[in-house]
């Protein structure tokens, strides 16, 4: 069994990360009835017995002593991380895993990436190494940060390039929170585009998430629970919407949104932690969904978002779950994948679903989904037998789809609006190491990416004939 | 004579476990002592406590499936896997053939060869190896190809019969066509014969014949195990002179693998029905054989929806067969295995018709007939046909076409190149398979 390390950077990254650990503990508590430290737990947690000497690491198979998360928490201001350490999750983190400073990055990518990036480089690398040494087979780094701020986007992407340098063989999956158009941080377009360049160069996969989509989904759920039809009760404690039953007893404002992202991470790793009839490991995600190195932006969608209390779920509900995964309301960025071109799509199913249900739904949905000509049957499927807490089954769809293009184009437009006027540029340029060329390079990297998606889109309507086959001399 | 099975990857380990289950219950179920003894000797060894241990080596790059298969076997109470007969690592091959073949294979070569050697030493006489794997993933396909190569090098005079499971046409793995093309091209040089099951066909058998509503991979694997068991369980062959044959794999090869260009074998079994229907059905050899013959020539791998219009073209007409023209399936050689009651009275003349074969071999050499008076797996009478024919031509061609289209845009190639294979290697594999397609198309 392999291990993964979560690196959470900045305010948003740490808040989402905190929810993730909460839910992970809850999920494992639900499944692991005997209190044994098993392989599934060891993928995200270490087991430490403080009475033993030499750090107290315990091996798989023994009883659970103290679980420590395989995580590194980084923030350039203390508020969020200290909040975590005062809260109920304080036992799960070791002070050696934390890196904080006091003054924050002032929503400035250059401060995060260059100033703090250089100052803390060695410290960060040490902490990462320490965490990696505790793993006997490290498979993946999960990096969580936002794109619009200073620490998350600047220092976060610096950490990403450090990960590539120090651990080139380990997969890097980034969950990036993109700002919405109405974001209150004025410089968020600059920060986002500067960070995008790093993501395109150094990440293996990026799961973009937009705040606005999360808000829409959360609103939709609370609407459903208020309008629930009589006779069908909405289960309030499903992991997706609520952390109830988890370690933290009360919910704070962004919690519901962060829960959704935390669930995304749980579901992606479910098949490598639990058994199933068709396993899907993390390295298979990058392998199957990234046809060209730079096109690694995968649009996630999670269903179902709420459960109805009737346990006997007929096939129609199951099929509805599959249909929902492709509807634009369930995507975690504002995009409509059905009207753009699919390069590849992965379906990760959890719970009591069999291969025939999977095949039936793929055949049903396939005609309405436009796939690129050289990947007409581009489906990657995984079946994991353990469902998430509170559900009998769930589906996570990851699509490599050209519907990210409008999102990126909008980002580029917002960037250009500011850049043309050179607004706020001086804040960045007076940082040591920051040059104007960084801006133009970042812009051209984004434009090149958009071009690549555009080329693929152009093939959508055309009927591409089969490539002529090799002919063999008879 | 003993057979050593090598289970590779998730599919190989899951199918292998079902296969041993079928064989064990078939061998233990019957009242024919000789049949039981031969079957157990072939696939199991007896420990000092009298338990049956499978003659198998289990290989996977991640531990979950092997653990599951081993515990499932032990739970059956009738047989189990050897405690030390498995090899696994922590991290899988990521659906990447190059990762399996160029990285994991060589890295673990010594450990795997050691396991193999130990298993072979337990055999008084080695009949051959059967590596079981899928072609869509990374371990089964990549590591499987590498292990087949090791077997070839270490045991040059033993038979190697690869059993492959081809994935559903509409993707289980996006790069499955690349992995399949690379595997088949290499195995064609290494293997003596390649026995193929297609998930799509087996799925149809489960839904239309066995009437299973919610089909799971266990159902699929059980059908594959049943068909494989039908091929591998003891039989009386023309060469075995009144006793159960001691060279099952060797005789299969001499029956079917007559030419190095033609190694693809398909299997079909008749009857196949829900186990609850079996007690209410009656079987007759003439009906079974008539259906089976039509299944062969119309290229329908299951009994149901058979196209009765297809018939062999008249000998006088100029026979130019191409992929698109006609649906008649020409055979190079066939192996017909009959099991059950009244097997000696079965009339197999329909399979000796020269019209269904190519002109190179006379029909009495092209057809081999094996019989066993013991009913197999609850069917009073059953027939299995292993065929070296054009049956796999269309699926193979589809697979190569899709892989070639993807290759034309160079999609995913960077993932393979980073582990050590080049675009040249891809082109070589494509060329080998186009050659195979061409050879099979020309069969007339």
PDB file of C-alpha atoms in Angstrom, chain A residues 1-2 39 136-139 204 271-279 281 283-284 286-293 318 343-346 352-357 359-360 362-363 373-375 377-383 465-470 472-474, chain B residues 10 14 62-65 68 89-97 99 168-177 179 200 203 213-217 220 396-397 400-402 404-406 408-416 418 427 430-431 434-435 437-438 442:
ATOM      1  CA  UNK A   1       0.000   0.000   0.000  1.00  0.00           C
ATOM      2  CA  UNK A   2       1.342   3.394  -0.785  1.00  0.00           C
ATOM      3  CA  UNK A  39      -2.929  -0.449   5.434  1.00  0.00           C
ATOM      4  CA  UNK A 136       7.954   3.337   2.982  1.00  0.00           C
ATOM      5  CA  UNK A 137       6.420   3.829  -0.439  1.00  0.00           C
ATOM      6  CA  UNK A 138       5.495   7.417  -1.209  1.00  0.00           C
ATOM      7  CA  UNK A 139       3.269   7.650  -4.231  1.00  0.00           C
ATOM      8  CA  UNK A 204       1.249  16.273 -12.995  1.00  0.00           C
ATOM      9  CA  UNK A 271      -9.544   3.063  -4.651  1.00  0.00           C
ATOM     10  CA  UNK A 272      -5.940   3.052  -3.572  1.00  0.00           C
ATOM     11  CA  UNK A 273      -6.951   2.741   0.080  1.00  0.00           C
ATOM     12  CA  UNK A 274      -9.831   0.280  -0.042  1.00  0.00           C
ATOM     13  CA  UNK A 275     -10.381  -2.811  -2.119  1.00  0.00           C
ATOM     14  CA  UNK A 276     -12.675  -3.205  -5.080  1.00  0.00           C
ATOM     15  CA  UNK A 277     -13.197  -5.295  -8.209  1.00  0.00           C
ATOM     16  CA  UNK A 278     -11.469  -2.789 -10.475  1.00  0.00           C
ATOM     17  CA  UNK A 279      -8.832  -0.819  -8.664  1.00  0.00           C
ATOM     18  CA  UNK A 281      -4.444   3.788  -8.338  1.00  0.00           C
ATOM     19  CA  UNK A 283      -0.579   6.957 -10.842  1.00  0.00           C
ATOM     20  CA  UNK A 284      -3.233   5.571 -13.182  1.00  0.00           C
ATOM     21  CA  UNK A 286      -2.189  10.833 -14.518  1.00  0.00           C
ATOM     22  CA  UNK A 287      -1.442   8.043 -16.983  1.00  0.00           C
ATOM     23  CA  UNK A 288      -4.917   7.835 -18.443  1.00  0.00           C
ATOM     24  CA  UNK A 289      -6.120  11.406 -18.244  1.00  0.00           C
ATOM     25  CA  UNK A 290      -3.096  13.361 -19.441  1.00  0.00           C
ATOM     26  CA  UNK A 291      -2.560  12.773 -23.162  1.00  0.00           C
ATOM     27  CA  UNK A 292      -0.171  15.676 -23.610  1.00  0.00           C
ATOM     28  CA  UNK A 293       2.062  16.943 -20.828  1.00  0.00           C
ATOM     29  CA  UNK A 318     -28.188   4.997  -9.748  1.00  0.00           C
ATOM     30  CA  UNK A 343     -10.155  14.369 -24.297  1.00  0.00           C
ATOM     31  CA  UNK A 344     -10.547  11.705 -21.639  1.00  0.00           C
ATOM     32  CA  UNK A 345     -12.841  10.936 -18.750  1.00  0.00           C
ATOM     33  CA  UNK A 346     -12.424   8.913 -15.565  1.00  0.00           C
ATOM     34  CA  UNK A 352     -22.416  -1.260  -4.274  1.00  0.00           C
ATOM     35  CA  UNK A 353     -22.181  -0.749  -8.009  1.00  0.00           C
ATOM     36  CA  UNK A 354     -21.282  -3.516 -10.439  1.00  0.00           C
ATOM     37  CA  UNK A 355     -19.567  -3.507 -13.772  1.00  0.00           C
ATOM     38  CA  UNK A 356     -22.853  -4.004 -15.633  1.00  0.00           C
ATOM     39  CA  UNK A 357     -24.302  -0.787 -14.124  1.00  0.00           C
ATOM     40  CA  UNK A 359     -21.306  -0.330 -18.749  1.00  0.00           C
ATOM     41  CA  UNK A 360     -25.018   0.390 -19.099  1.00  0.00           C
ATOM     42  CA  UNK A 362     -21.502   4.548 -20.246  1.00  0.00           C
ATOM     43  CA  UNK A 363     -23.406   3.221 -23.249  1.00  0.00           C
ATOM     44  CA  UNK A 373     -11.477  11.738 -32.653  1.00  0.00           C
ATOM     45  CA  UNK A 374      -8.497   9.709 -31.490  1.00  0.00           C
ATOM     46  CA  UNK A 375     -10.068   8.789 -28.186  1.00  0.00           C
ATOM     47  CA  UNK A 377     -13.848   5.368 -26.187  1.00  0.00           C
ATOM     48  CA  UNK A 378     -11.737   7.302 -23.773  1.00  0.00           C
ATOM     49  CA  UNK A 379     -13.124   6.049 -20.467  1.00  0.00           C
ATOM     50  CA  UNK A 380     -11.132   5.057 -17.440  1.00  0.00           C
ATOM     51  CA  UNK A 381     -13.216   3.316 -14.804  1.00  0.00           C
ATOM     52  CA  UNK A 382     -12.654   2.266 -11.234  1.00  0.00           C
ATOM     53  CA  UNK A 383     -14.859   0.349  -8.797  1.00  0.00           C
ATOM     54  CA  UNK A 465     -11.023  10.002 -41.087  1.00  0.00           C
ATOM     55  CA  UNK A 466      -9.038   7.079 -39.700  1.00  0.00           C
ATOM     56  CA  UNK A 467      -5.307   7.452 -40.094  1.00  0.00           C
ATOM     57  CA  UNK A 468      -4.073   5.362 -43.044  1.00  0.00           C
ATOM     58  CA  UNK A 469      -2.757   2.049 -41.811  1.00  0.00           C
ATOM     59  CA  UNK A 470       0.645   0.553 -42.397  1.00  0.00           C
ATOM     60  CA  UNK A 472       2.419  -4.935 -45.388  1.00  0.00           C
ATOM     61  CA  UNK A 473       4.178  -6.307 -48.413  1.00  0.00           C
ATOM     62  CA  UNK A 474       2.549  -9.584 -49.289  1.00  0.00           C
TER      63      UNK A 474
ATOM     64  CA  UNK B  10      -5.499  -7.850 -10.931  1.00  0.00           C
ATOM     65  CA  UNK B  14      -8.943 -12.848  -9.984  1.00  0.00           C
ATOM     66  CA  UNK B  62       0.315  -4.008  -5.414  1.00  0.00           C
ATOM     67  CA  UNK B  63      -0.860  -6.247  -2.615  1.00  0.00           C
ATOM     68  CA  UNK B  64      -4.660  -5.837  -2.339  1.00  0.00           C
ATOM     69  CA  UNK B  65      -5.802  -8.305  -5.010  1.00  0.00           C
ATOM     70  CA  UNK B  68      -8.040 -10.992  -1.461  1.00  0.00           C
ATOM     71  CA  UNK B  89       5.092  -4.733  -4.346  1.00  0.00           C
ATOM     72  CA  UNK B  90       3.579  -1.628  -2.872  1.00  0.00           C
ATOM     73  CA  UNK B  91       2.884   0.463  -5.906  1.00  0.00           C
ATOM     74  CA  UNK B  92       1.178  -0.690  -9.104  1.00  0.00           C
ATOM     75  CA  UNK B  93       2.246  -0.145 -12.700  1.00  0.00           C
ATOM     76  CA  UNK B  94      -0.110   2.729 -13.338  1.00  0.00           C
ATOM     77  CA  UNK B  95      -1.735   1.168 -16.425  1.00  0.00           C
ATOM     78  CA  UNK B  96       1.545   1.732 -18.205  1.00  0.00           C
ATOM     79  CA  UNK B  97       2.991  -1.177 -20.231  1.00  0.00           C
ATOM     80  CA  UNK B  99       6.430   0.773 -16.537  1.00  0.00           C
ATOM     81  CA  UNK B 168     -14.419  -4.158 -23.183  1.00  0.00           C
ATOM     82  CA  UNK B 169     -14.285  -2.278 -26.489  1.00  0.00           C
ATOM     83  CA  UNK B 170     -15.678   0.840 -24.811  1.00  0.00           C
ATOM     84  CA  UNK B 171     -12.834   1.398 -22.471  1.00  0.00           C
ATOM     85  CA  UNK B 172     -11.905   0.258 -19.075  1.00  0.00           C
ATOM     86  CA  UNK B 173      -8.588   1.959 -19.426  1.00  0.00           C
ATOM     87  CA  UNK B 174      -7.987   4.760 -21.885  1.00  0.00           C
ATOM     88  CA  UNK B 175      -4.603   3.561 -23.043  1.00  0.00           C
ATOM     89  CA  UNK B 176      -5.777  -0.043 -23.221  1.00  0.00           C
ATOM     90  CA  UNK B 177      -5.215  -0.231 -26.972  1.00  0.00           C
ATOM     91  CA  UNK B 179      -1.019  -1.725 -23.877  1.00  0.00           C
ATOM     92  CA  UNK B 200     -17.629  -7.990 -24.239  1.00  0.00           C
ATOM     93  CA  UNK B 203     -20.572 -10.091 -20.650  1.00  0.00           C
ATOM     94  CA  UNK B 213     -29.214  -9.038 -13.903  1.00  0.00           C
ATOM     95  CA  UNK B 214     -26.407  -7.177 -12.195  1.00  0.00           C
ATOM     96  CA  UNK B 215     -23.240  -8.544 -13.669  1.00  0.00           C
ATOM     97  CA  UNK B 216     -20.127  -8.228 -11.581  1.00  0.00           C
ATOM     98  CA  UNK B 217     -16.545  -9.031 -12.434  1.00  0.00           C
ATOM     99  CA  UNK B 220     -17.363 -12.627 -15.744  1.00  0.00           C
ATOM    100  CA  UNK B 396      -7.805  -7.498 -33.284  1.00  0.00           C
ATOM    101  CA  UNK B 397      -8.252  -5.199 -36.239  1.00  0.00           C
ATOM    102  CA  UNK B 400      -5.028  -1.927 -33.855  1.00  0.00           C
ATOM    103  CA  UNK B 401      -7.111   0.689 -35.662  1.00  0.00           C
ATOM    104  CA  UNK B 402      -7.935   2.567 -32.452  1.00  0.00           C
ATOM    105  CA  UNK B 404      -3.086   3.613 -34.542  1.00  0.00           C
ATOM    106  CA  UNK B 405      -5.458   6.594 -34.538  1.00  0.00           C
ATOM    107  CA  UNK B 406      -4.288   7.541 -31.106  1.00  0.00           C
ATOM    108  CA  UNK B 408      -1.171   9.298 -35.133  1.00  0.00           C
ATOM    109  CA  UNK B 409      -1.817  12.195 -32.777  1.00  0.00           C
ATOM    110  CA  UNK B 410       0.973  11.030 -30.460  1.00  0.00           C
ATOM    111  CA  UNK B 411      -1.366  11.214 -27.485  1.00  0.00           C
ATOM    112  CA  UNK B 412      -0.010   9.673 -24.255  1.00  0.00           C
ATOM    113  CA  UNK B 413       3.264   8.725 -25.928  1.00  0.00           C
ATOM    114  CA  UNK B 414       5.231  10.883 -23.479  1.00  0.00           C
ATOM    115  CA  UNK B 415       4.006   8.634 -20.663  1.00  0.00           C
ATOM    116  CA  UNK B 416       5.560   5.572 -22.291  1.00  0.00           C
ATOM    117  CA  UNK B 418       9.616   8.323 -19.980  1.00  0.00           C
ATOM    118  CA  UNK B 427       6.057   1.189 -34.843  1.00  0.00           C
ATOM    119  CA  UNK B 430       2.207  -2.075 -35.083  1.00  0.00           C
ATOM    120  CA  UNK B 431       4.053  -3.664 -37.980  1.00  0.00           C
ATOM    121  CA  UNK B 434      -0.501  -5.712 -39.214  1.00  0.00           C
ATOM    122  CA  UNK B 435       1.368  -8.776 -40.400  1.00  0.00           C
ATOM    123  CA  UNK B 437      -3.937  -9.330 -39.420  1.00  0.00           C
ATOM    124  CA  UNK B 438      -2.849  -9.753 -42.991  1.00  0.00           C
ATOM    125  CA  UNK B 442      -5.731 -14.298 -46.232  1.00  0.00           C
TER     126      UNK B 442
END
